[in-house]
Short mmCIF file of C-alpha atoms and ligand atoms in Angstrom, two decimals:
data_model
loop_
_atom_site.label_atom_id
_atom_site.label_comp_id
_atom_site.label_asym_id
_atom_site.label_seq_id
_atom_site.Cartn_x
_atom_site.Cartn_y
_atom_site.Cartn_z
CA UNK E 264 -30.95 -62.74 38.35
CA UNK E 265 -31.24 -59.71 40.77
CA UNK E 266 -29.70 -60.33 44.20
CA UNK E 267 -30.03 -56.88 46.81
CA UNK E 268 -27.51 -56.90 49.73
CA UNK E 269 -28.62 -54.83 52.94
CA UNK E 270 -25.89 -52.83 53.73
CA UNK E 271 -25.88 -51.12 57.40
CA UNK E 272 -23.52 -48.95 56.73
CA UNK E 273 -21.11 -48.83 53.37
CA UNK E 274 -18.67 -47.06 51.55
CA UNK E 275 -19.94 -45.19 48.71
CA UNK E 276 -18.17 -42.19 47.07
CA UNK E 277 -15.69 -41.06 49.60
CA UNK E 278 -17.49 -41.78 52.84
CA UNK E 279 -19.54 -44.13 54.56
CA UNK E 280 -23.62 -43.74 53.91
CA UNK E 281 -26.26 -45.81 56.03
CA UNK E 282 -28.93 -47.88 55.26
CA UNK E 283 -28.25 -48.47 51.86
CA UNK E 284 -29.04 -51.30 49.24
CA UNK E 285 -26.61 -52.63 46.46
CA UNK E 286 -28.65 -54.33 44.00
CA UNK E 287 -26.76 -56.53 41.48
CA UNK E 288 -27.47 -58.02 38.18
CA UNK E 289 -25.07 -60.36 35.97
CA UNK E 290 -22.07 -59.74 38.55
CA UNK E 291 -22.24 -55.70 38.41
CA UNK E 292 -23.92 -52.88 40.57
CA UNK E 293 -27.30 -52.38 39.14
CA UNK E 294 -28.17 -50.13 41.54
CA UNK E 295 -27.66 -48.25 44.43
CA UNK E 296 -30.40 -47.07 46.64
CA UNK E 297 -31.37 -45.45 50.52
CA UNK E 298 -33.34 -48.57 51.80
CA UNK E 299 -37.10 -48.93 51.20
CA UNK E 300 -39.31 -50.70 52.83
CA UNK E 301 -41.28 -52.23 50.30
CA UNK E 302 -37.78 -54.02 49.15
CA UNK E 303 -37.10 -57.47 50.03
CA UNK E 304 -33.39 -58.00 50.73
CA UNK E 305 -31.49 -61.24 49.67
CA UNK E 306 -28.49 -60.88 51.84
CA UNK E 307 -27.93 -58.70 55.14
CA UNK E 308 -24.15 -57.72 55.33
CA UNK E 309 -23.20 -56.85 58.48
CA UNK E 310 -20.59 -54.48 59.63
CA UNK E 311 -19.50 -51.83 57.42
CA UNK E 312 -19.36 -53.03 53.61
CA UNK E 313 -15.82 -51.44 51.28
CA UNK E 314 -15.48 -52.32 47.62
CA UNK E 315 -13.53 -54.81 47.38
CA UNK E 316 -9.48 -54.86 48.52
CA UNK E 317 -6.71 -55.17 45.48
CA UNK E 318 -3.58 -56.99 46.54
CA UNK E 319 -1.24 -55.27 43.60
CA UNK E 320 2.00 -57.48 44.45
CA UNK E 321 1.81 -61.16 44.92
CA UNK E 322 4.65 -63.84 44.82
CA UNK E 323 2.36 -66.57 46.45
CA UNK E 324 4.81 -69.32 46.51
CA UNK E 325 6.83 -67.07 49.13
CA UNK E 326 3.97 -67.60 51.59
CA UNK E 327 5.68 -71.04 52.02
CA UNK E 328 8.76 -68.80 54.05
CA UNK E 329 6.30 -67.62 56.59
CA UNK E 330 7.13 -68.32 60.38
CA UNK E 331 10.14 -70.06 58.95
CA UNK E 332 12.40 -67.18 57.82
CA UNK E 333 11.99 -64.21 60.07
CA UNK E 334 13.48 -64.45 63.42
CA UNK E 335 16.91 -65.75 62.33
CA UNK E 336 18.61 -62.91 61.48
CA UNK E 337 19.85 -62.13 58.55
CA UNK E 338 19.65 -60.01 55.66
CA UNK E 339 17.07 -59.47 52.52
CA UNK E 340 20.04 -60.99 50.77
CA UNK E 341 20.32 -64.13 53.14
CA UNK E 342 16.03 -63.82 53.08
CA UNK E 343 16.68 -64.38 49.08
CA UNK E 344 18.33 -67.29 49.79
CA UNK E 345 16.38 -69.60 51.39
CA UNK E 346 13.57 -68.38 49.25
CA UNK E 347 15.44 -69.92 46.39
CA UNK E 348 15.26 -73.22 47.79
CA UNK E 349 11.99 -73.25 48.06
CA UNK E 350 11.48 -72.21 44.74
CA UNK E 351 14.29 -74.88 43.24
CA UNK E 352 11.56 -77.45 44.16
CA UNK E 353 8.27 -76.55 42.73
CA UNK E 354 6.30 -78.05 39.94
CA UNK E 355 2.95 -77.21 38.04
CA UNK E 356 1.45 -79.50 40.64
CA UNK E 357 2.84 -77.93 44.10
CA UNK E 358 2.68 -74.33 42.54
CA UNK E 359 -0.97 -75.15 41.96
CA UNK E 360 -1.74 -76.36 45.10
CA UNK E 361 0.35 -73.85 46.91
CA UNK E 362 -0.91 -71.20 45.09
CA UNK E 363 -5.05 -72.28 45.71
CA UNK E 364 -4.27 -72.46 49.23
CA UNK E 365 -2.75 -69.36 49.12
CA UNK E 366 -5.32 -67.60 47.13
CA UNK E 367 -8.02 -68.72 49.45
CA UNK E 368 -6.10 -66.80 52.32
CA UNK E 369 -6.13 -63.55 50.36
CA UNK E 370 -10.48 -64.33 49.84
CA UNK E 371 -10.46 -64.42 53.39
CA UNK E 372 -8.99 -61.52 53.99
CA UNK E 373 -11.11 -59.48 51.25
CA UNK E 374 -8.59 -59.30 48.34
CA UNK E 375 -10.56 -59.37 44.94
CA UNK E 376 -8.07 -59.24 42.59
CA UNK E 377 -4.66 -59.84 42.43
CA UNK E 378 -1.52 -58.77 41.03
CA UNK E 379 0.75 -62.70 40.79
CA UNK E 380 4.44 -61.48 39.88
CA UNK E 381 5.18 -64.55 38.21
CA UNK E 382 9.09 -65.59 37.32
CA UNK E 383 8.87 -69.37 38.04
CA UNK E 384 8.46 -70.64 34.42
CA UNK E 385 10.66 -73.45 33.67
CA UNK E 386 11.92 -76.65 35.33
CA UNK E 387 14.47 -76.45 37.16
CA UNK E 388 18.05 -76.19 35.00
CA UNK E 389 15.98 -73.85 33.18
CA UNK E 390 14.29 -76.51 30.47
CA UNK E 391 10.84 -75.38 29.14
CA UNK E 392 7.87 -78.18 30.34
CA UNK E 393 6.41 -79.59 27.29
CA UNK E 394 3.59 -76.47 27.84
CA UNK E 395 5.80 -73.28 28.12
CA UNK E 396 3.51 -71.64 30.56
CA UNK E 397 2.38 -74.76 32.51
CA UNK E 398 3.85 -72.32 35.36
CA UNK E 399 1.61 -69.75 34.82
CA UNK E 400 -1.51 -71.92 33.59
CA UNK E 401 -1.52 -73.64 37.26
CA UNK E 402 -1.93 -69.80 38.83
CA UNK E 403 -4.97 -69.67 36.43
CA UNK E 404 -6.28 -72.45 37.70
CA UNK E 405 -5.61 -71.82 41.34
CA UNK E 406 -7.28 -68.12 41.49
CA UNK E 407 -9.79 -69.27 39.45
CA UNK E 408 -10.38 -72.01 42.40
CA UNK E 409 -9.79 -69.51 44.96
CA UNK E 410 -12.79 -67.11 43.30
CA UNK E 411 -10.65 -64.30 42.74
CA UNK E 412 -9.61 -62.36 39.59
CA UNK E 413 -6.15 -62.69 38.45
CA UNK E 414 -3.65 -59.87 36.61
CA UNK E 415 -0.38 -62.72 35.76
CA UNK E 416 1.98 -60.23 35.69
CA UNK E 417 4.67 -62.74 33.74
CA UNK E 418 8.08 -61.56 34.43
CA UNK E 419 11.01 -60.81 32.39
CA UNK E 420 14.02 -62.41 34.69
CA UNK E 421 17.35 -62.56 32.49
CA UNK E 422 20.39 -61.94 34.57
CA UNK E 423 21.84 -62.67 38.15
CA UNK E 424 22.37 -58.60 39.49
CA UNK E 425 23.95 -56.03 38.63
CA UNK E 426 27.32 -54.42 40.09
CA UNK E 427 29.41 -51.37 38.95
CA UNK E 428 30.94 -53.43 36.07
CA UNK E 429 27.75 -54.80 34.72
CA UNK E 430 25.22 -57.50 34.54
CA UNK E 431 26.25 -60.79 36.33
CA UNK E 432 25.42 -64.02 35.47
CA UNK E 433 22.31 -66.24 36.28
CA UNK E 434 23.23 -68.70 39.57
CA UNK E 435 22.05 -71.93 38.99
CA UNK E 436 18.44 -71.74 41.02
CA UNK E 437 18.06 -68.44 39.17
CA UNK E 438 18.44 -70.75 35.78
CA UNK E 439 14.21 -71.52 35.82
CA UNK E 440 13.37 -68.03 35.81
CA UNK E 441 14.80 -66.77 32.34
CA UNK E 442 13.47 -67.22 29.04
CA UNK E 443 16.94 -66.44 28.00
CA UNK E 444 16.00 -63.14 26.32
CA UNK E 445 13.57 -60.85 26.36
CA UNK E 446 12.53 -61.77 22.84
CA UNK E 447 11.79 -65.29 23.82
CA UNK E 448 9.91 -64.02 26.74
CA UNK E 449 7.50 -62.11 24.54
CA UNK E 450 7.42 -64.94 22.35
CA UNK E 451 5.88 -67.18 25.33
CA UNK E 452 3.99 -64.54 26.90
CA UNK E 453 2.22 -64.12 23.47
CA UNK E 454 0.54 -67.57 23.84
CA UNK E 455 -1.00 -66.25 26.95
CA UNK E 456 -4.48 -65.57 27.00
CA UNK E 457 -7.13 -63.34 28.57
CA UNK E 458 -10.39 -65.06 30.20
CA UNK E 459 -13.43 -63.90 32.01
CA UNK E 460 -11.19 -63.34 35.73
CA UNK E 461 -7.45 -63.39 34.45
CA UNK E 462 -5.60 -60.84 32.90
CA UNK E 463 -2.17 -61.03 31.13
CA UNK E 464 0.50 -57.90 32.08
CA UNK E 465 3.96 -58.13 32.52
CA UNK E 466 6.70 -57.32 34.67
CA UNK E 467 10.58 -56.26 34.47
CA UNK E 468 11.83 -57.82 37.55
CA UNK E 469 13.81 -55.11 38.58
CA UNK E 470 17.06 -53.37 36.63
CA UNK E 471 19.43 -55.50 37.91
CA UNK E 472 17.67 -58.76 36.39
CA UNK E 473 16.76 -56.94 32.66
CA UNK E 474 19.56 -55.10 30.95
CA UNK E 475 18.42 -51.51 29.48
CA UNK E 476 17.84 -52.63 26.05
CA UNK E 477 15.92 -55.77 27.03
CA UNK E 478 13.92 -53.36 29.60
CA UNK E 479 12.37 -51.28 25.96
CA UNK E 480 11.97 -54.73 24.21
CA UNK E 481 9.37 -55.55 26.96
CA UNK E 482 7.87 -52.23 27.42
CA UNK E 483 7.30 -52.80 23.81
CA UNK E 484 5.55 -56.08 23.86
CA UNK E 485 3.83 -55.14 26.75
CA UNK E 486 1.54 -51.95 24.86
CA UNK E 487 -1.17 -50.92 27.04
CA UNK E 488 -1.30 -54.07 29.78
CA UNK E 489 -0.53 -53.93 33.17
CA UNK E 490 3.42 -53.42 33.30
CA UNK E 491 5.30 -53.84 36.93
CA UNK E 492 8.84 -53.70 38.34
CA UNK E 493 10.58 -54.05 41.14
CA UNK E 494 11.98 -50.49 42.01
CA UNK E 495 14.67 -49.40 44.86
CA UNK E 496 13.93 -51.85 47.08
CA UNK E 497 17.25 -51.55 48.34
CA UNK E 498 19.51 -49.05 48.38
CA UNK E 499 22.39 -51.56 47.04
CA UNK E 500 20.56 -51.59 43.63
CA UNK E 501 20.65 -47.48 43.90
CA UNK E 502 24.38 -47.88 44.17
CA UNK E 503 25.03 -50.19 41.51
CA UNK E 504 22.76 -48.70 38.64
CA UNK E 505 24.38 -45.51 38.83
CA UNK E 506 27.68 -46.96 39.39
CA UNK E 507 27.04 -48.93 35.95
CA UNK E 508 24.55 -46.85 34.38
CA UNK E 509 25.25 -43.25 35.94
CA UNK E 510 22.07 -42.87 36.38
CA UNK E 511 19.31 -43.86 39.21
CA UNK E 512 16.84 -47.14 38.26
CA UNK E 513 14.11 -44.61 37.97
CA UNK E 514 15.53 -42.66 35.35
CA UNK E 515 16.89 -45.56 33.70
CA UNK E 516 13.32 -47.04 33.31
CA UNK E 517 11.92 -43.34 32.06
CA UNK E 518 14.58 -43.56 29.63
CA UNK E 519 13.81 -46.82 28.41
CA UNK E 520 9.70 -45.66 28.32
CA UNK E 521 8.75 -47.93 31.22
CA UNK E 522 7.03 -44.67 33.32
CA UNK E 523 3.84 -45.36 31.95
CA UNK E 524 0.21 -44.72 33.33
CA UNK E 525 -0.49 -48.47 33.05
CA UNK E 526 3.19 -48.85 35.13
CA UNK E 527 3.34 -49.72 38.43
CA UNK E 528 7.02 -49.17 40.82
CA UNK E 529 6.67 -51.79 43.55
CA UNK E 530 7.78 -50.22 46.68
CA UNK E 531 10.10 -47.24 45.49
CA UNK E 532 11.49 -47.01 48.56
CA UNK E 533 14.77 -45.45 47.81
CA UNK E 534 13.99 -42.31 46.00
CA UNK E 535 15.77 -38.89 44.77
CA UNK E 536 13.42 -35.80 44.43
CA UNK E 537 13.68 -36.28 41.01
CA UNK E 538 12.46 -39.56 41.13
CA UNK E 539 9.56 -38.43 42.77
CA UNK E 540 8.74 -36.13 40.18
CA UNK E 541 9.39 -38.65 37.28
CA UNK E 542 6.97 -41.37 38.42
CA UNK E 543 4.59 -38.64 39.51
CA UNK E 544 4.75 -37.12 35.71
CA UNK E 545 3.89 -40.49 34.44
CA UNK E 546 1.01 -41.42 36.35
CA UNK E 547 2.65 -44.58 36.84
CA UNK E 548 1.68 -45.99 39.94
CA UNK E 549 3.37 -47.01 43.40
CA UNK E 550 3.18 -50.50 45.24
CA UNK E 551 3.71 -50.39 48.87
CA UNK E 552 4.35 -53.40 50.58
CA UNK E 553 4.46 -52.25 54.63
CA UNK E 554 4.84 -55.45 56.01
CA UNK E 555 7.39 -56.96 54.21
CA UNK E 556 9.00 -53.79 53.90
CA UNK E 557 9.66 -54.01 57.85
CA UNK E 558 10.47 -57.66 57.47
CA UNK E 559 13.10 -57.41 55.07
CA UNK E 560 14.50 -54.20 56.69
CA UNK E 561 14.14 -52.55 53.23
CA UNK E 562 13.25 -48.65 54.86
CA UNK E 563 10.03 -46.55 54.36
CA UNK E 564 9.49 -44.98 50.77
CA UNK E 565 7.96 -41.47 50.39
CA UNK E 566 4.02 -42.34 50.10
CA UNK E 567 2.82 -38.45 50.37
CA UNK E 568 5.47 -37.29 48.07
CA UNK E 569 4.17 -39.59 45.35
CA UNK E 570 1.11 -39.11 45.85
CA UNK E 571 0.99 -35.32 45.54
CA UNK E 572 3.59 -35.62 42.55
CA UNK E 573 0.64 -37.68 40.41
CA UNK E 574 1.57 -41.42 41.84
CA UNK E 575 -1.38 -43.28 42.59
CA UNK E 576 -0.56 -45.24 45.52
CA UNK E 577 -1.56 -48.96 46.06
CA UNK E 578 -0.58 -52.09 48.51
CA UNK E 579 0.47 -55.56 47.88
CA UNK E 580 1.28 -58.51 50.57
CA UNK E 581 4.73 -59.44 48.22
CA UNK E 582 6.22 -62.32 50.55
CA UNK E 583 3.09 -62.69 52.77
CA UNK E 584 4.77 -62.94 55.65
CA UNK E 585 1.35 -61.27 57.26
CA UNK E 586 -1.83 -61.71 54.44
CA UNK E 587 -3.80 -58.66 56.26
CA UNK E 588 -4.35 -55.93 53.16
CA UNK E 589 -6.44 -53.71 55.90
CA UNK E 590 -2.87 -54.31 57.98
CA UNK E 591 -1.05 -53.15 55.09
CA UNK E 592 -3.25 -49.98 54.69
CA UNK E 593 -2.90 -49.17 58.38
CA UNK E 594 0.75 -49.40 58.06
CA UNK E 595 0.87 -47.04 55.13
CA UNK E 596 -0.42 -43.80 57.62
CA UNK E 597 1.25 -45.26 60.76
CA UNK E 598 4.69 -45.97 58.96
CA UNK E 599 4.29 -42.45 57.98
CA UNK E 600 3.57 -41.00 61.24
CA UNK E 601 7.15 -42.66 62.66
CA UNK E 602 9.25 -40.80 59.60
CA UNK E 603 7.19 -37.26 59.98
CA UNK E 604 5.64 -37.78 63.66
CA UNK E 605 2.91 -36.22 62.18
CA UNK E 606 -0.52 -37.93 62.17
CA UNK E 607 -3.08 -38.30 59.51
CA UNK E 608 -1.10 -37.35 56.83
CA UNK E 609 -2.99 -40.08 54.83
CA UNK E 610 -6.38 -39.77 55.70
CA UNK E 611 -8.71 -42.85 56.21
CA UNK E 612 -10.85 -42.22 52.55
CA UNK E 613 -7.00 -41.93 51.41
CA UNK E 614 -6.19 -45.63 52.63
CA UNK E 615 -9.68 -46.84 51.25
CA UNK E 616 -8.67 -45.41 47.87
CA UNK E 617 -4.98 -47.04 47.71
CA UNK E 618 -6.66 -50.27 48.84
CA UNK E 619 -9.68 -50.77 46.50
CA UNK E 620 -9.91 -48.44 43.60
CA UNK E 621 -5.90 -47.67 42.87
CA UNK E 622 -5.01 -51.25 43.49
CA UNK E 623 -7.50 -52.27 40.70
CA UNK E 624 -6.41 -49.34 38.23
CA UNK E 625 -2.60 -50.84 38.85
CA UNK E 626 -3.96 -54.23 37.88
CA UNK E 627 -6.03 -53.36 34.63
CA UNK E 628 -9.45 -54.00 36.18
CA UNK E 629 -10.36 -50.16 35.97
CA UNK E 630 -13.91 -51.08 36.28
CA UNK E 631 -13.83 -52.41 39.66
CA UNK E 632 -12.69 -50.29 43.24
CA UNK E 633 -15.58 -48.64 44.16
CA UNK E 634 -19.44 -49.24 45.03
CA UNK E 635 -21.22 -47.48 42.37
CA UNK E 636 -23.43 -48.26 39.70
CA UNK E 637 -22.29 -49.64 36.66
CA UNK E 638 -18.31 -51.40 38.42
CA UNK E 639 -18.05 -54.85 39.01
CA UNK E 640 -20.18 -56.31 42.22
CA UNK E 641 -17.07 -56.54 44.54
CA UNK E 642 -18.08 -55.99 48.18
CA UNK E 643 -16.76 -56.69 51.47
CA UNK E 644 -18.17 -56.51 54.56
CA UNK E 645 -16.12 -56.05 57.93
CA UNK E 646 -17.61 -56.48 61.20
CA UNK E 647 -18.09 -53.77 63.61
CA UNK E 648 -18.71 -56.41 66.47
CA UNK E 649 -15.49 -58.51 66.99
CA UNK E 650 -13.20 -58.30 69.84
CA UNK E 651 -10.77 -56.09 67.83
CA UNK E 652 -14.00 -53.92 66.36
CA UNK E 653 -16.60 -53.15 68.61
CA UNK E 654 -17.03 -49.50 69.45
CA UNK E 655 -15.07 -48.78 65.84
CA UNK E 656 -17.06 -46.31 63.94
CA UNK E 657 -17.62 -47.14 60.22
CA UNK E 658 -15.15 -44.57 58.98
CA UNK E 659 -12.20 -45.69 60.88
CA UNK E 660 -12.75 -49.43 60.34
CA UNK E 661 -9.37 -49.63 58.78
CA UNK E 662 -7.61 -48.54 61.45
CA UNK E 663 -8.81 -50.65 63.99
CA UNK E 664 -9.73 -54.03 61.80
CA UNK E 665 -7.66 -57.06 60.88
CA UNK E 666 -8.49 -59.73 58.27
CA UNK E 667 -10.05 -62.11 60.43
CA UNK E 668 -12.37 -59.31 61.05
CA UNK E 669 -13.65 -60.19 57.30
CA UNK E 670 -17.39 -62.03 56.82
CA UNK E 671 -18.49 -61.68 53.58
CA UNK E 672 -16.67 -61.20 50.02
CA UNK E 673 -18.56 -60.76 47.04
CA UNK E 674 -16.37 -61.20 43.69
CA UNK E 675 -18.15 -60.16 40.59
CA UNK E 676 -21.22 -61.04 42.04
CA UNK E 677 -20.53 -64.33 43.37
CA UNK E 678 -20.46 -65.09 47.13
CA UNK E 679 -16.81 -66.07 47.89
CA UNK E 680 -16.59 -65.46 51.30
CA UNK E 681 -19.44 -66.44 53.73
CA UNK E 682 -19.30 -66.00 58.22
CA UNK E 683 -15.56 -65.73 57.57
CA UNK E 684 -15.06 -68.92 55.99
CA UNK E 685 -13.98 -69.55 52.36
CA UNK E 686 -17.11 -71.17 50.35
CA UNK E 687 -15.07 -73.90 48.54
CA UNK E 688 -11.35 -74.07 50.44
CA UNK E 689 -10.51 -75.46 54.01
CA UNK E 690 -7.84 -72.86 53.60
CA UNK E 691 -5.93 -73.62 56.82
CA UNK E 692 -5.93 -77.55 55.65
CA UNK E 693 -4.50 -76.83 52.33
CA UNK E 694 -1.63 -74.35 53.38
CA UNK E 695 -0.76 -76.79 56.09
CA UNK E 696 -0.52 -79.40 53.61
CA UNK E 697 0.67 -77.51 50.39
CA UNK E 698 3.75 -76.45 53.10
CA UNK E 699 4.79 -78.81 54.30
CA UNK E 700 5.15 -80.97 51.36
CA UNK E 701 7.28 -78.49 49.71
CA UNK E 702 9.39 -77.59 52.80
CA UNK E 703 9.97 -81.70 53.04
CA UNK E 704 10.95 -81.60 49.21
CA UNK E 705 13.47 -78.62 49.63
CA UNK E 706 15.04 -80.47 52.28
CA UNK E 707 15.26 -83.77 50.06
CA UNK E 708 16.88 -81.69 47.41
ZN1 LIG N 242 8.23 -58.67 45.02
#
């Protein structure tokens, strides 16, 4: 059945047109068309209507940390920490819920797809449950709840870290993340399987949990999925892969034939020129994460270099400490601005691009990103007439919007998102809930 949206203004190509209709048939644009009168229109979107946002790097169980682990000081080291507690104490059940809750958030905030960086698969001690993926299987269900797409980016996690001497071992709350090797990863992974809004990829945590030749076993089993890693986050894993390895993580992972186009660094932060030009080569893609970024004083990677080397550049939430991808495109230019103090280096169509159409080509849904005939019927429509908005013009809705500036998200058709309020989830309810109860479980343990 046919359904027309009224769009006011919306953006098509790589600008904003007015007056348009988006017609849409079987969850895809059918057509797109300069308003006529003699059209009836099903739904009137107000605002300015994007295609809808990608968030490429997810760890939604971290959203549990938020307002809990950010003004005490610290380090991303001592961050790790407590993060680790509360992942000691999850189950299929409370990653579920958590998850759902969590999900709904990102629907809120006009995320369509996204990219769950998944490394919680076994009970705690490191025991499979009696399904191997039970883990994974309740992040199904939850985005599936939450009316988003999923990419389960299932993650390769075999050692503790890596110093000048070598690999160290697994601590005991790192025990549940390993599959032991990266043969018995594949091995589980395998019995993954595709569906109508989830898609299986992989990920390499990041050098210091895979050892080189475990690093070309899963860019092997991986072949042409979605394939992500955590990349120079800090500058301490810089120091210890070429104190080890000689050489920097980048190169080790282009040696090992991880630079692929279907690749993705998350936030390459720490990069050499040559680097730069490695990923670029590639076409493999680059996650930025501003916000936690800032949070876990990690630095400011080189977003213009990458992208005019060849790196498509794309944003994820990662610890969603703020779930607010327009935030996270903002910060991309203005993060920029403080390193060059130059302005508009990314432009807005740029920061449109990283958020909708690169974030979807990271996560393997190539045929969704953009408003145009024949993609998948993701829209989302931002008001112009909020408190944070009004007086905005179309094009530079990005730069003055927030998520709770959000009314309506469409997600292959289906109406997810309706006057700002999730159509299925009393989000706010649930993350209270889903919180707490794991926060009063950590303590218990
Ligand atoms: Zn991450």
């Amino acid at each position: 059945m046919r359904t027309v949206y009224r769009c006011a203004s919306a953006w098509i190509g790589s600008g904003v047109q007015h007056d348009v209709d988006i017609a849409v048939d079987d969850g895809r644009i059918s057509a797109v068309t300069p308003v006529a009168a003699e059209t009836r229109a099903d739904v009137e979107l107000p605002g300015v209507v994007l295609p809808g946002f990608a968030n490429a790097h997810s760890h939604a169980f971290h959203r549990a940390l938020r307002g809990r682990t950010h003004g005490d000081g610290g380090t991303f080291w001592t961050w790790r920490d407590r993060m680790y507690r509360v992942a000691r104490v999850l189950d299929p059940d409370s990653y579920y819920a958590l998850a759902r809750a969590v999900y709904g958030e990102m629907a809120l905030a006009g995320v369509t797809s996204v990219g769950e960086f998944h490394y919680v698969h076994h009970q705690p001690g490191g025991a499979a449950y009696a399904d191997p993926n039970a883990m994974g299987e309740a992040l199904r269900r939850a985005a599936r709840d939450a009316g988003l797409r999923l990419t389960l980016l299932d993650t390769c996690y075999l050692s503790g870290g890596l110093a000048a001497q070598g690999h160290l071992p697994l601590a005991p709350e790192q025990l549940r993340f390993t599959d032991g090797s990266a043969e018995a990863w594949a091995s589980r992974v395998s019995a993954l399987s595709d569906d109508a809004t989830t898609l299986v990829g992989s990920a390499i945590h990041s050098v210091r949990a895979v050892p080189r030749a475990s690093i070309s076993t899963v860019v092997g089993a991986t072949g042409d999925r979605p394939l992500h890693v955590h990349l120079s986050e800090q500058t301490a894993e810089n120091d210890a892969c070429v104190g080890y390895y000689g050489i920097t993580p980048t190169r080790l992972l282009d040696d090992c034939g991880a630079l692929l186009p279907t690749a993705t660094a998350v936030h390459a932060t720490h990069l050499t020129d040559d680097d730069v030009a490695r990923l670029g080569r590639a076409r493999t893609s680059s996650c930025f994460c501003p916000t936690t970024e800032r949070d876990l004083a990690d630095g400011i990677g080189p977003a213009p270099a990458l992208r005019a080397a060849g790196s498509p550049v794309c944003l994820g939430s990662d610890q969603h400490a703020v779930i607010d991808l327009i935030e996270e495109a903002r910060a991309l230019e203005m993060h920029e601005r403080l390193v060059s103090h130059a302005r508009g280096t990314l432009q807005p169509a740029d920061l449109v691009v990283a958020l909708t159409e690169s974030g979807h080509r990271s996560l393997g849904w190539a045929d969704a990103g953009r408003i145009e005939v024949g993609r998948r019927a993701d829209l989302v429509a931002v008001r112009l007439d909020t408190v944070r908005t009004a007086g905005s013009l179309p094009e530079q809705v990005l730069l003055s919007a927030y998520a709770a500036d959000v009314d309506t998200v469409v997600v292959d058709g289906r109406v997810v998102v309706s006057g700002g309020a999730h159509a299925s989830i009393d989000v706010a309810t649930e993350l209270r809930s889903t919180i707490t109860d794991v926060w009063r479980a950590a303590v218990d343990a």
